[in-house]
Each structure stands twice: as structure tokens, then as C-alpha cells.
Coordinates of C-alpha atoms and ligand atoms in Angstrom, one line a residue:
M1347 CA 233.3 52.2 112.1
S1348 CA 234.2 55.9 111.6
Q1349 CA 231.8 58.8 111.9
L1350 CA 230.6 61.3 109.3
A1351 CA 229.9 64.7 110.9
I1352 CA 227.2 66.8 109.2
Y1353 CA 227.3 70.6 109.5
N1354 CA 224.7 73.2 108.8
P1355 CA 226.3 75.5 106.1
A1356 CA 224.2 78.4 107.2
N1357 CA 225.8 78.6 110.6
G1358 CA 228.6 76.0 110.8
E1359 CA 226.9 74.1 113.6
P1360 CA 227.0 70.3 113.7
I1361 CA 223.7 68.7 113.1
A1362 CA 224.4 65.0 113.1
E1363 CA 227.0 62.3 113.4
L1364 CA 226.4 59.3 111.2
A1365 CA 228.1 55.9 111.3
A1366 CA 230.1 55.8 108.0
D1367 CA 230.7 52.8 105.8
D1368 CA 234.2 51.4 105.2
E1369 CA 235.7 48.9 102.7
R1370 CA 234.4 45.9 104.6
S1371 CA 230.8 47.1 105.0
V1372 CA 230.7 48.2 101.4
A1373 CA 231.9 44.8 100.2
A1374 CA 229.3 43.1 102.4
K1375 CA 226.5 45.3 101.1
A1376 CA 227.6 44.7 97.5
E1377 CA 227.5 41.0 98.0
A1378 CA 224.0 41.2 99.6
A1379 CA 222.8 43.3 96.7
R1380 CA 224.2 40.7 94.2
A1381 CA 222.3 38.0 96.0
A1382 CA 219.0 39.9 96.2
Q1383 CA 218.8 41.3 92.7
P1384 CA 217.5 38.3 90.8
A1385 CA 214.4 38.0 93.0
W1386 CA 213.7 41.7 92.5
A1387 CA 214.0 41.4 88.8
A1388 CA 211.7 38.3 88.9
R1389 CA 208.9 40.3 90.5
S1390 CA 206.3 41.6 88.0
L1391 CA 206.7 45.1 86.7
E1392 CA 203.4 46.0 88.2
E1393 CA 204.8 45.1 91.7
R1394 CA 207.9 47.2 91.2
K1395 CA 205.7 50.1 89.9
A1396 CA 203.5 49.8 93.0
C1397 CA 206.6 50.2 95.2
M1398 CA 207.6 53.4 93.4
V1399 CA 204.0 54.8 93.7
R1400 CA 204.2 54.1 97.5
F1401 CA 207.6 55.8 97.6
R1402 CA 206.0 58.8 95.9
D1403 CA 203.2 58.7 98.5
G1404 CA 205.8 58.8 101.2
V1405 CA 207.5 61.8 99.7
V1406 CA 204.1 63.6 99.6
R1407 CA 203.3 62.6 103.2
D1408 CA 206.7 63.7 104.6
L1409 CA 207.4 66.6 102.3
E1410 CA 207.7 69.3 104.8
A1411 CA 210.1 67.4 107.1
L1412 CA 212.1 66.2 104.0
A1413 CA 212.4 69.8 102.9
V1414 CA 213.7 70.9 106.3
T1415 CA 216.3 68.2 106.4
M1416 CA 217.6 69.1 102.9
T1417 CA 217.7 72.8 103.8
R1418 CA 219.5 72.2 107.1
E1419 CA 222.3 70.1 105.6
T1420 CA 222.7 71.8 102.2
G1421 CA 221.6 75.4 102.9
K1422 CA 219.1 75.3 100.0
P1423 CA 216.4 78.0 100.7
I1424 CA 213.3 76.2 102.1
S1425 CA 211.0 77.3 99.3
M1426 CA 213.4 75.7 96.8
S1427 CA 213.7 72.5 98.8
R1428 CA 209.9 72.2 98.6
S1429 CA 210.0 72.9 94.9
E1430 CA 212.6 70.2 94.3
L1431 CA 210.4 67.7 96.2
N1432 CA 207.3 68.7 94.3
G1433 CA 209.2 68.5 91.0
L1434 CA 210.3 65.0 91.9
L1435 CA 206.7 63.8 91.9
G1436 CA 206.3 64.5 88.1
R1437 CA 209.6 62.7 87.5
I1438 CA 208.4 59.6 89.3
D1439 CA 205.1 59.7 87.4
F1440 CA 207.0 59.9 84.1
F1441 CA 209.2 56.9 84.9
V1442 CA 206.3 54.8 86.3
G1443 CA 204.2 55.7 83.2
M1444 CA 206.9 55.0 80.6
V1445 CA 208.7 52.0 82.0
G1446 CA 206.2 49.5 80.5
P1447 CA 206.3 50.8 76.9
V1448 CA 210.1 51.3 77.0
T1449 CA 210.9 47.8 78.3
A1450 CA 208.2 45.7 76.6
T1451 CA 209.7 42.9 74.6
E1452 CA 209.5 43.8 70.9
T1453 CA 209.1 41.5 67.9
V1454 CA 211.0 43.3 65.2
F1455 CA 210.7 40.6 62.4
D1456 CA 208.2 37.8 61.8
E1457 CA 208.4 36.1 58.4
G1458 CA 208.6 32.5 57.1
G1459 CA 208.8 30.9 60.5
M1460 CA 211.6 33.2 61.7
K1461 CA 211.0 35.6 64.5
E1462 CA 213.4 38.3 65.9
R1463 CA 212.8 39.7 69.3
I1464 CA 214.4 42.3 71.6
E1465 CA 214.2 41.7 75.3
H1466 CA 215.2 44.4 77.8
M1467 CA 217.1 42.9 80.8
P1468 CA 218.2 44.8 83.9
L1469 CA 221.9 45.5 84.1
G1470 CA 222.2 43.8 87.5
V1471 CA 223.8 45.6 90.4
V1472 CA 224.4 49.3 89.7
G1473 CA 226.3 51.9 91.7
N1474 CA 225.1 55.5 92.0
I1475 CA 227.5 58.1 93.4
S1476 CA 225.7 61.3 93.7
A1477 CA 226.0 65.1 94.2
W1478 CA 224.4 67.4 96.9
N1479 CA 223.0 70.3 94.9
Y1480 CA 219.7 68.6 93.9
P1481 CA 220.0 65.4 96.0
W1482 CA 216.4 64.2 95.3
F1483 CA 216.5 65.0 91.6
V1484 CA 219.9 63.6 90.7
G1485 CA 219.5 60.6 93.0
C1486 CA 216.1 59.7 91.8
N1487 CA 216.9 60.2 88.2
V1488 CA 219.0 57.0 88.6
I1489 CA 217.4 55.2 91.6
V1490 CA 213.8 55.2 90.3
P1491 CA 214.3 53.9 86.7
A1492 CA 217.1 51.6 87.9
L1493 CA 214.8 49.9 90.4
L1494 CA 211.8 49.9 88.1
T1495 CA 213.8 48.0 85.5
G1496 CA 214.8 45.3 88.0
N1497 CA 218.3 46.4 89.1
A1498 CA 219.7 46.5 92.7
V1499 CA 221.2 49.9 93.6
L1500 CA 224.1 50.7 95.8
Y1501 CA 223.6 54.4 96.5
K1502 CA 226.3 56.7 97.8
P1503 CA 224.8 60.1 98.4
S1504 CA 227.1 63.1 98.7
E1505 CA 228.6 63.5 102.2
Y1506 CA 226.9 67.0 102.0
A1507 CA 223.5 65.4 101.6
S1508 CA 223.7 62.2 103.6
L1509 CA 220.7 62.8 105.8
T1510 CA 218.6 63.2 102.6
G1511 CA 220.2 60.1 101.2
L1512 CA 219.1 58.1 104.3
E1513 CA 215.6 59.6 104.0
I1514 CA 215.4 58.3 100.4
A1515 CA 216.4 54.9 101.7
R1516 CA 213.9 55.0 104.5
L1517 CA 211.0 55.8 102.2
L1518 CA 212.0 53.2 99.6
H1519 CA 212.2 50.5 102.2
Q1520 CA 208.9 51.6 103.7
A1521 CA 207.5 51.4 100.2
G1522 CA 208.5 47.7 99.9
V1523 CA 211.9 47.8 98.2
P1524 CA 213.9 45.1 100.0
R1525 CA 216.9 46.5 102.1
D1526 CA 219.4 44.6 100.0
V1527 CA 217.9 45.8 96.7
F1528 CA 218.4 49.4 97.6
T1529 CA 221.3 50.1 99.9
P1530 CA 222.7 53.5 101.0
L1531 CA 226.4 53.8 101.6
V1532 CA 227.4 56.6 104.0
G1533 CA 230.7 58.5 103.7
A1534 CA 232.8 60.7 101.5
G1535 CA 235.2 60.0 98.6
P1536 CA 236.9 56.9 100.0
V1537 CA 233.5 55.2 100.4
G1538 CA 232.7 56.0 96.8
A1539 CA 236.1 54.6 95.9
A1540 CA 235.3 51.4 97.9
L1541 CA 232.1 51.1 95.9
L1542 CA 234.0 51.3 92.6
A1543 CA 236.1 48.3 93.8
Q1544 CA 233.1 46.0 93.9
K1545 CA 231.7 43.8 91.2
I1546 CA 229.1 46.1 89.7
D1547 CA 227.3 46.1 86.3
G1548 CA 226.9 49.8 85.9
L1549 CA 228.2 53.0 87.6
F1550 CA 226.1 56.2 87.4
F1551 CA 227.8 59.3 88.7
T1552 CA 226.7 62.9 89.2
G1553 CA 229.4 65.3 90.3
S1554 CA 232.4 67.3 89.2
H1555 CA 234.5 66.7 86.1
A1556 CA 237.6 66.0 88.2
T1557 CA 235.9 63.2 90.2
G1558 CA 234.2 61.9 87.0
V1559 CA 237.6 61.4 85.4
R1560 CA 238.9 59.6 88.5
I1561 CA 235.9 57.3 88.4
A1562 CA 236.3 56.5 84.7
Q1563 CA 239.9 55.6 85.4
A1564 CA 239.0 53.4 88.3
V1565 CA 236.4 51.3 86.4
G1566 CA 237.7 51.6 82.8
S1567 CA 239.7 48.5 82.7
R1568 CA 236.8 46.4 84.0
L1569 CA 234.5 47.6 81.2
V1570 CA 231.7 48.6 83.6
K1571 CA 228.9 50.5 81.9
L1572 CA 229.6 54.1 82.9
Q1573 CA 227.5 57.3 82.9
L1574 CA 228.9 60.6 84.1
E1575 CA 226.8 63.7 84.6
L1576 CA 229.4 66.4 85.2
G1577 CA 229.7 70.2 85.4
G1578 CA 229.1 72.9 82.9
K1579 CA 229.8 76.5 82.0
D1580 CA 226.4 77.2 80.5
P1581 CA 226.2 80.2 78.2
T1582 CA 223.3 82.4 77.1
Y1583 CA 223.2 85.0 74.3
V1584 CA 220.8 87.9 74.5
C1585 CA 220.1 89.2 71.0
D1586 CA 219.5 92.9 70.1
D1587 CA 215.8 92.2 69.5
A1588 CA 215.2 90.8 73.0
D1589 CA 213.5 92.7 75.8
P1590 CA 216.5 93.6 77.9
K1591 CA 214.5 93.8 81.2
A1592 CA 212.6 90.6 80.8
A1593 CA 215.7 88.7 79.7
A1594 CA 217.7 90.1 82.6
Q1595 CA 215.0 89.1 85.1
S1596 CA 214.8 85.6 83.7
L1597 CA 218.6 85.2 83.5
A1598 CA 219.3 86.6 87.0
D1599 CA 217.1 83.8 88.3
G1600 CA 218.8 81.3 86.0
A1601 CA 222.2 82.3 87.3
M1602 CA 221.4 82.6 91.0
Y1603 CA 218.6 80.1 91.8
N1604 CA 219.8 77.6 94.4
T1605 CA 222.5 80.1 95.2
G1606 CA 224.0 79.5 91.7
Q1607 CA 224.7 75.8 92.6
S1608 CA 222.9 74.1 89.7
C1609 CA 224.6 72.1 87.1
C1610 CA 222.6 74.0 84.5
S1611 CA 222.9 77.4 86.1
V1612 CA 223.5 80.2 83.7
E1613 CA 227.3 80.7 84.1
R1614 CA 228.1 83.3 81.5
I1615 CA 226.1 85.8 79.4
Y1616 CA 226.8 87.4 76.1
V1617 CA 224.7 90.5 75.3
H1618 CA 224.4 92.3 72.0
E1619 CA 226.1 95.7 72.2
K1620 CA 222.9 97.5 71.2
I1621 CA 221.0 96.5 74.4
H1622 CA 224.0 95.7 76.6
D1623 CA 223.8 98.6 79.0
A1624 CA 220.0 98.3 79.5
F1625 CA 220.4 94.6 80.1
V1626 CA 223.2 95.0 82.7
A1627 CA 221.3 97.8 84.6
A1628 CA 218.2 95.5 84.8
F1629 CA 220.3 92.5 85.8
I1630 CA 221.9 94.5 88.7
E1631 CA 218.5 95.8 89.8
T1632 CA 217.1 92.2 89.9
V1633 CA 220.0 90.8 91.8
K1634 CA 219.9 93.6 94.3
G1635 CA 216.3 92.6 95.0
F1636 CA 217.3 89.0 95.9
K1637 CA 216.9 88.4 99.6
V1638 CA 220.0 86.9 101.1
G1639 CA 219.7 85.2 104.5
D1640 CA 218.6 82.3 106.7
P1641 CA 217.6 79.5 104.3
M1642 CA 214.8 78.5 106.7
R1643 CA 213.0 81.8 106.0
E1644 CA 210.1 81.6 103.5
D1645 CA 211.3 84.7 101.6
T1646 CA 215.0 83.9 101.4
Y1647 CA 216.3 83.6 97.8
I1648 CA 220.0 83.3 98.3
G1649 CA 221.3 81.0 101.0
P1650 CA 224.8 79.9 102.0
L1651 CA 227.1 77.9 99.7
T1652 CA 226.9 74.3 100.6
R1653 CA 230.7 73.7 100.5
A1654 CA 233.1 76.2 102.2
A1655 CA 235.8 75.4 99.7
Q1656 CA 233.8 77.0 96.9
L1657 CA 234.3 80.4 98.6
D1658 CA 237.9 80.3 97.6
V1659 CA 237.0 79.5 94.0
L1660 CA 234.7 82.6 93.9
D1661 CA 237.2 84.9 95.5
A1662 CA 239.9 83.8 93.0
Q1663 CA 237.5 84.3 90.0
V1664 CA 236.6 87.8 91.2
A1665 CA 240.2 88.8 91.9
D1666 CA 241.3 87.6 88.5
A1667 CA 238.5 89.3 86.7
K1668 CA 239.2 92.6 88.5
V1669 CA 242.9 92.5 87.7
Q1670 CA 242.0 91.9 84.1
G1671 CA 239.8 95.0 83.9
A1672 CA 236.3 93.7 84.5
T1673 CA 233.7 95.9 86.1
L1674 CA 232.4 94.7 89.5
H1675 CA 228.8 96.1 89.9
T1676 CA 227.7 94.4 93.1
G1677 CA 229.0 91.7 95.5
G1678 CA 232.4 90.3 94.9
H1679 CA 233.1 89.4 98.5
R1680 CA 232.2 87.0 101.4
L1681 CA 229.5 87.9 103.8
P1682 CA 230.2 87.7 107.6
G1683 CA 230.0 84.2 109.1
P1684 CA 229.6 81.8 110.7
G1685 CA 228.6 79.8 107.7
N1686 CA 229.6 79.9 104.0
W1687 CA 228.2 83.2 102.8
Y1688 CA 229.0 85.0 99.5
A1689 CA 227.3 88.2 98.2
P1690 CA 225.5 87.8 94.9
T1691 CA 228.0 89.1 92.4
V1692 CA 227.6 90.8 88.9
I1693 CA 230.6 91.4 86.7
S1694 CA 230.5 93.0 83.2
E1695 CA 233.2 93.7 80.7
A1696 CA 234.3 90.1 81.2
H1697 CA 236.3 88.2 78.5
H1698 CA 237.6 84.7 77.9
G1699 CA 241.0 85.5 79.4
M1700 CA 239.3 85.3 82.8
A1701 CA 238.6 82.1 84.7
L1702 CA 235.1 83.6 85.4
M1703 CA 234.2 82.9 81.8
K1704 CA 235.9 79.5 81.4
E1705 CA 235.7 77.6 84.7
E1706 CA 232.6 76.5 86.5
S1707 CA 231.8 79.0 89.3
F1708 CA 229.0 77.1 91.1
G1709 CA 228.0 80.1 93.1
P1710 CA 225.9 83.3 93.0
I1711 CA 228.1 85.1 90.5
I1712 CA 227.8 86.0 86.8
G1713 CA 230.1 87.3 84.1
I1714 CA 228.6 89.4 81.3
Q1715 CA 230.4 90.1 78.0
K1716 CA 229.4 92.5 75.2
V1717 CA 229.2 91.0 71.7
T1718 CA 228.8 92.5 68.2
G1719 CA 226.4 89.9 66.8
D1720 CA 225.4 86.3 66.3
E1721 CA 228.8 85.1 64.9
E1722 CA 230.8 86.3 67.8
A1723 CA 228.2 84.9 70.2
V1724 CA 228.4 81.5 68.7
R1725 CA 232.2 81.5 68.7
L1726 CA 232.3 82.4 72.4
M1727 CA 229.5 80.1 73.4
N1728 CA 231.5 77.2 71.9
D1729 CA 234.8 78.4 73.4
T1730 CA 234.5 75.9 76.3
R1731 CA 235.4 72.3 77.2
Y1732 CA 231.9 71.8 78.6
G1733 CA 228.5 71.4 76.8
L1734 CA 225.6 70.9 79.2
T1735 CA 223.1 73.7 78.2
A1736 CA 223.0 76.9 76.2
G1737 CA 220.3 79.5 75.6
V1738 CA 219.3 82.4 73.3
Y1739 CA 216.9 85.2 74.1
S1740 CA 215.3 86.7 71.0
R1741 CA 211.9 87.6 69.6
N1742 CA 212.8 85.8 66.4
A1743 CA 212.4 82.1 66.6
E1744 CA 214.2 81.3 63.4
R1745 CA 217.2 83.4 64.4
A1746 CA 217.4 81.9 67.9
Q1747 CA 217.2 78.4 66.6
A1748 CA 219.8 79.0 63.9
V1749 CA 222.2 80.2 66.6
L1750 CA 221.4 77.4 69.0
S1751 CA 221.7 74.7 66.4
R1752 CA 225.4 75.7 66.0
V1753 CA 226.2 75.5 69.8
N1754 CA 227.7 72.3 71.2
A1755 CA 225.4 71.5 74.2
G1756 CA 223.0 68.7 75.2
S1757 CA 220.1 71.0 76.1
L1758 CA 219.1 74.2 74.2
Y1759 CA 216.8 76.9 75.6
W1760 CA 215.0 79.6 73.7
N1761 CA 213.7 82.5 75.9
C1762 CA 214.1 80.3 79.0
C1763 CA 216.9 78.8 81.1
D1764 CA 217.9 76.5 84.0
R1765 CA 215.1 74.1 83.1
V1766 CA 215.0 70.3 83.2
S1767 CA 212.1 68.2 81.9
P1768 CA 211.5 64.5 82.7
R1769 CA 210.4 64.0 79.1
L1770 CA 213.6 65.2 77.6
P1771 CA 217.1 63.6 77.6
W1772 CA 219.5 65.1 80.0
S1773 CA 223.1 64.8 78.7
G1774 CA 226.2 66.7 78.2
F1775 CA 228.7 67.2 75.4
G1776 CA 232.4 67.3 75.9
D1777 CA 233.6 67.5 79.5
S1778 CA 230.0 67.7 80.8
G1779 CA 229.8 63.9 80.6
I1780 CA 228.7 60.8 78.9
G1781 CA 225.4 59.0 78.9
V1782 CA 221.8 60.1 79.5
T1783 CA 219.3 60.4 82.3
L1784 CA 215.6 61.3 82.1
S1785 CA 213.3 60.7 79.0
T1786 CA 212.7 57.3 77.7
Y1787 CA 216.5 57.1 77.0
G1788 CA 217.0 57.5 80.8
I1789 CA 214.9 54.4 81.4
E1790 CA 216.5 52.3 78.6
T1791 CA 219.9 53.0 79.9
F1792 CA 219.4 50.8 82.9
T1793 CA 218.7 47.8 80.7
R1794 CA 220.7 45.6 78.4
P1795 CA 219.0 44.6 75.2
R1796 CA 219.1 40.9 74.4
A1797 CA 218.5 39.6 70.9
W1798 CA 216.4 36.5 70.3
H1799 CA 216.5 34.6 67.0
L1800 CA 213.6 32.2 67.0
K1801 CA 213.1 29.7 64.1
F1802 CA 209.8 27.8 64.2
T1803 CA 210.4 24.4 62.5
G1804 CA 206.8 23.0 63.1
Ligands
LIG3015 P1 232.1 65.9 93.7 O1 232.7 65.4 92.4 O2 232.9 66.6 94.6 O3 231.4 64.7 94.5 C1 230.4 63.9 93.8 C2 230.4 62.6 94.5 O4 231.6 61.8 94.3 C3 230.2 62.6 96.1 O5 229.3 61.7 96.5 C4 231.6 62.3 96.5 O6 231.7 61.7 97.8 C5 232.1 61.3 95.5 N1 233.5 61.1 95.4 C6 234.5 62.0 95.6 N2 235.7 61.4 95.3 C7 235.5 60.2 94.9 C8 236.3 59.1 94.5 N3 237.7 59.2 94.4 N4 235.7 57.9 94.1 C9 234.4 57.8 94.2 N5 233.6 58.8 94.6 C10 234.1 60.0 94.9 O7 230.9 66.8 93.2 P2 229.8 67.6 94.1 O8 230.5 68.8 94.7 O9 229.1 66.7 94.9 O10 228.8 68.2 93.0 C11 229.0 69.4 92.3 C12 229.3 69.1 90.8 O11 228.3 68.2 90.3 C13 229.3 70.3 89.9 O12 230.4 70.2 89.1 C14 228.0 70.2 89.2 O13 228.0 70.9 87.9 C15 227.9 68.7 89.0 N6 226.5 68.3 88.8 C16 226.2 67.9 87.5 C17 224.8 67.5 87.2 C18 224.4 67.1 85.9 O14 223.3 66.7 85.7 N7 225.3 67.1 84.9 C19 223.9 67.6 88.2 C20 224.3 68.0 89.5 C21 225.6 68.4 89.8

């Protein structure tokens, strides 16, 4: 077996060596999951719900240690690691509360001795290949509803969040989920590829567009149910009637929270020319107030980037924007190592000829562009291949909703941003993906509806 080395992105130091899976071990685990799934599905829903409640109890009990593990391997500031784990609890509560109503067998017709029923069956064995930026959220958006609905799960956490992935497995097993019903697979891309080669009934992926396309190609010919939650280039428009300071403070947080490494980070901002200068000044002031440093410190707001390779993407976007005449107000460079450090960066006078406004940045950097009004803002917001989220800041609800309704995105925000709710469907338009997690749709998606035609002949 080969080893997977885990490094702390804050200082580059090794923190663990894990035994990694290979093609043979993945195949054996997939076979065991296939054998174990029917008995799991045959358990009562109440038993499966009780397992998830015990899993939740385990998260609460171990929360501090889990937060430290996540911070050490991803660089997420510790206060944000705690917030993610606390936010997870509400998601589990939602899934446990709603799985019964969503999956109850429905009689949809009952007349003259003829009954029609819909039964909700599990898909079977599902694969989950996950990202590192919110490993508890994106993992459990799949794992919890998939297990509740009677599926077995083969879970490949990101190689940048493997310790967290193994903690998820430990707590699920301690909560009573059989080892073969929930199985972590340790490793990088090749282990994910080995999972795709197995007989699976669904593949649920969170990660980059490039990997998503590769995965779609790998499973496409086998007609495996596929969900892809991919990247974004999420825009926000600040109207002339918005409070420039309040909008700037809210959007600086939306752009830089988790060091800008959120799928729904604010990635580009369009500001009405009437309040542009006041907005930019307030934005810069807010960003200069963000504390950059050791992610284990309570007051740190900006930590290291999780992946060193992203530093090159940010350098290239800044250099390209500067060459094309953008104004760099703060940041725009790496910070001294060791570790993957980038200064929070604010750029205005940006335009769509720049990669900064077109390609996902996934770091503590923002491009701001001046616009003349709603028409130009809508055109620019839609000038993208992505469509995850979009926002408008305005005092006028009607105006904001009129603008938002014309934007191609799966989640729309008025006077808020970078927000996810378990009650609402999470999905992307265009290159941001296919399929849905969260909400009742994100439970139903792990089931297959079966139609019953029942004729009573007495
Ligand atoms: P990534 O695509 O590099 O990796 C994602 C996962 O795919 C990892 O587990 C990786 O090991 C695996 N993988 C890599 N190559 C593979 C292959 N050939 N076959 C099978 N598996 C393979 O993405 P990442 O860097 O982990 O995550 C960042 C990206 O995820 C960003 O683009 C971000 O926007 C996106 N994201 C989207 C959402 C969403 O809800 N839409 C949520 C979180 C992150």
C-alpha cells in the first residue's frame, strides 16, 4: 500500500502519513458495500435516523478536536472550523426531520378498485468524491441523506481533508453505521478514478469543473446517476440606492471568508457609478482590517490557502489585471512562507477582458467593476459559463428582484451573500454543475421512485 502524506498549509510541515487505497482495495470495499447495502436498507427508517442522531451527538462531543484537525490540514481559521461544525448540526436535523415525509410511500390515485402508488427506493451503492474547502458540509450533504435513505456510501474525501474524512467515518461507525455501509477511501485523484471503475448506482461529486468533466466522461457510458457540484464565478451588483459602507462590509466578508475558498464566495462585484468610489474605499478599509495569520489563533480571519498551486492562479490573475490597466489597492502578492500565504487583494477598474472577472479565483482576491445601471449589470453578471449564486444590494426589493430574476444562477441573494440553507436547494446552472443537494430535493435525489399499479379484483 502506498502512503498519503498530509501537510499543514500554514507552515508546510508534515502532520500525518496515511495508508492510501489502491485499485485492489477499492474494488474489495465496493464489493463489500454491495453485499452490505440490502440489510441496511431493510432496517427501519427509525433505526437509520437514530444512527444519524448519534453521529450528530458525536460531532457535538468531539467538536473542538474535530475543528483543530480541520484547521491543521486545511488551514481554515479555527473560528470558521467551529462554525462549520456547528452549522452541520442544523443540516443533520433538517435531513433527519424531513426524510420521513419525503420518502413516505404515496398513494396518488385510488378509484374503482385501482390504486397507484409511488415508492421511494434507495439507489443502492453510491460514490461520493468530495472537496476540501468545507469538508464536513459538502461531505455530509451527500453522506447523511444517502445513508438515511438506505444507500451504502463509498466516500473519497479530498486528499487535502483526509484526516477529517476519517473522523467522519469514525463517528459514523461509532454511531452504529456498519463499516461496509459507510467506507472511506483514502488517496488522491487515482483513488477517485478507481472508485469510478466500480459498479456503483450513483456518483455524487463536489470539486472543480475540470475534474467534474473527467468524471462525467468516465461514468457516462455506464449511465450511472451523476451529480456534479462544481465551481462558480459568483457576481454581486451594488445598486446606487444601497448603503455603500454596509454593502462593502458585507461583501468583503462574502469574498474573503474561508480565505476566499468557498464555492459561493463573492468572486466579482459590479458597483453603480454613483456610489462606486465610496464603496471601493469602504471595501479596502474593511479588508485592511482583516487579521491575517496563524489559523489556530482565535482572532485570525485570513489563513493560508489550502493548496499551494492556487498561489500561481492568483499571481497570474493579478499580473494580467495590472497589465490591462486595473487598479491594485492592496495585496496582490504572496506573503513570506513557509506555507501558502497570499495577501488579501482588492482590484478595481476591472473588466471582462481579465481572467480575474471570468475564471474562478478561489482565494482572498476581488475584482470590482463600475457600471452605469441595471442593464449593464445584468449583462455582465450573465457573461459567464458558471451559474452558482448571484446577489444584488439595494434598498428597493422590487428592483433587486427584477434584476435577480434575469440572472442565470441557482441561488439568488438580496442584501446578503455567501449563504447556504439546508431548507433550500443547492444547485448550479451552466458549468457550475448538475443535480441538487440540500432541501427536500437533496433527500429525494438519493432515491429511485418506483411505480405501483394495483388492481383489486375482489
Ligand atoms: P478537485 O476537482 O481538484 O478535487 C475534487 C475531488 O476529486 C478530490 O477528492 C480529488 O481527489 C478528486 N479527483 C481528482 N481527480 C480525479 C479523477 N480523475 N477521478 C476521480 N476523482 C478525482 O477540486 P477541489 O480543489 O477539491 O475543490 C475545489 C473546487 O470545488 C472549486 O472549484 C470549488 O468551487 C468547488 N466546490 C463546489 C461546491 C459546490 O457546492 N458547488 C462546493 C465546494 C467546492
